[in-house]
Amino acid sequence: MAQVPEVDPRAYDLLLRGNNVFQQYSLASSKEARSLWRAALELQADYARAYANLAMSHANDLVFRYAAMSKASIDEAKRFAERRRWRSQSEAKGQRW
């Protein structure tokens, strides 16, 4: 059985706070959630779920047409998704929203 990596509780708290803010579905809440997820990554640079959430939030910019910067959002979504891909698969399976 794969071992689930330890997650810094402070990083996990930031992840959950970002998730909560993100669910308001506005440009402002998306930016605030990203800030929280980036703060989680400052505490734990290998936190796959934070990378996945950042990628998802940039993809949502396109879905909801939040910004004229759609090319930048595509690039950011790809960048964070790629980072997430190289992180531990067991972490992503062990974490819940």
CSV table of C-alpha atoms in Angstrom, one decimal:
chain,number,residue,atom,x,y,z
A,1,MET,CA,0.0,0.0,0.0
A,2,ALA,CA,1.3,3.5,-0.9
A,3,GLN,CA,2.2,5.7,2.0
A,4,VAL,CA,0.3,9.0,2.1
A,5,PRO,CA,2.8,11.9,2.6
A,6,GLU,CA,2.6,14.1,5.6
A,7,VAL,CA,0.8,17.4,5.0
A,8,ASP,CA,1.7,20.4,7.1
A,9,PRO,CA,-1.5,21.2,9.0
A,10,ARG,CA,-1.0,25.0,8.3
A,11,ALA,CA,-0.8,24.3,4.6
A,12,TYR,CA,-3.9,22.1,4.8
A,13,ASP,CA,-5.7,24.9,6.6
A,14,LEU,CA,-4.7,27.4,3.8
A,15,LEU,CA,-5.9,24.9,1.2
A,16,LEU,CA,-9.3,24.5,2.8
A,17,ARG,CA,-9.7,28.3,3.3
A,18,GLY,CA,-8.8,28.8,-0.4
A,19,ASN,CA,-11.4,26.1,-1.4
A,20,ASN,CA,-14.0,27.9,0.6
A,21,VAL,CA,-13.3,31.3,-0.9
A,22,PHE,CA,-13.0,29.8,-4.4
A,23,GLN,CA,-16.6,28.5,-4.2
A,24,GLN,CA,-17.9,32.1,-4.3
A,25,TYR,CA,-17.2,32.0,-8.1
A,26,SER,CA,-16.0,35.5,-8.8
A,27,LEU,CA,-12.8,37.0,-10.2
A,28,ALA,CA,-12.0,38.5,-6.8
A,29,SER,CA,-12.6,35.2,-4.9
A,30,SER,CA,-10.5,33.3,-7.5
A,31,LYS,CA,-7.6,35.7,-6.9
A,32,GLU,CA,-8.0,35.4,-3.1
A,33,ALA,CA,-8.1,31.6,-3.3
A,34,ARG,CA,-5.0,31.5,-5.4
A,35,SER,CA,-3.2,33.7,-2.9
A,36,LEU,CA,-4.1,31.2,-0.1
A,37,TRP,CA,-3.0,28.2,-2.2
A,38,ARG,CA,0.3,29.9,-3.0
A,39,ALA,CA,0.8,30.5,0.7
A,40,ALA,CA,0.2,26.8,1.3
A,41,LEU,CA,2.9,26.0,-1.3
A,42,GLU,CA,5.3,28.4,0.6
A,43,LEU,CA,4.8,26.2,3.6
A,44,GLN,CA,5.0,22.9,1.7
A,45,ALA,CA,6.4,23.2,-1.8
A,46,ASP,CA,5.5,19.6,-2.8
A,47,TYR,CA,1.8,20.0,-1.9
A,48,ALA,CA,0.1,18.4,-5.0
A,49,ARG,CA,-3.4,19.4,-4.1
A,50,ALA,CA,-2.5,23.1,-4.0
A,51,TYR,CA,-0.9,22.8,-7.5
A,52,ALA,CA,-4.1,21.1,-8.7
A,53,ASN,CA,-6.3,23.8,-7.3
A,54,LEU,CA,-4.2,26.5,-8.9
A,55,ALA,CA,-4.5,24.8,-12.3
A,56,MET,CA,-8.2,24.4,-11.9
A,57,SER,CA,-8.7,28.0,-10.9
A,58,HIS,CA,-6.9,29.2,-14.0
A,59,ALA,CA,-8.9,26.9,-16.2
A,60,ASN,CA,-12.1,28.3,-14.6
A,61,ASP,CA,-11.0,31.8,-15.7
A,62,LEU,CA,-11.8,30.6,-19.2
A,63,VAL,CA,-15.0,28.8,-18.3
A,64,PHE,CA,-16.4,31.9,-16.5
A,65,ARG,CA,-14.6,34.4,-18.8
A,66,TYR,CA,-13.4,36.3,-15.7
A,67,ALA,CA,-10.6,38.0,-17.5
A,68,ALA,CA,-9.4,39.2,-20.8
A,69,MET,CA,-6.1,37.5,-19.9
A,70,SER,CA,-7.3,34.1,-21.1
A,71,LYS,CA,-4.0,33.2,-22.8
A,72,ALA,CA,-2.2,33.9,-19.5
A,73,SER,CA,-4.8,31.7,-17.7
A,74,ILE,CA,-4.2,28.9,-20.1
A,75,ASP,CA,-0.5,29.1,-19.6
A,76,GLU,CA,-0.8,29.2,-15.8
A,77,ALA,CA,-3.3,26.3,-15.8
A,78,LYS,CA,-0.8,24.2,-17.8
A,79,ARG,CA,2.1,25.2,-15.6
A,80,PHE,CA,0.4,24.2,-12.4
A,81,ALA,CA,-1.1,21.1,-13.9
A,82,GLU,CA,2.4,20.0,-15.0
A,83,ARG,CA,3.8,20.6,-11.5
A,84,ARG,CA,0.9,18.7,-10.0
A,85,ARG,CA,1.6,15.8,-12.4
A,86,TRP,CA,5.1,15.4,-11.0
A,87,ARG,CA,4.0,15.4,-7.4
A,88,SER,CA,3.1,12.3,-5.4
A,89,GLN,CA,0.1,10.5,-6.8
A,90,SER,CA,-0.5,9.0,-3.3
A,91,GLU,CA,-1.0,12.4,-1.8
A,92,ALA,CA,-3.7,13.3,-4.2
A,93,LYS,CA,-5.5,10.1,-3.5
A,94,GLY,CA,-5.1,10.5,0.3
A,95,GLN,CA,-6.5,14.1,0.4
A,96,ARG,CA,-10.1,15.0,0.4
A,97,TRP,CA,-11.7,18.3,-0.4
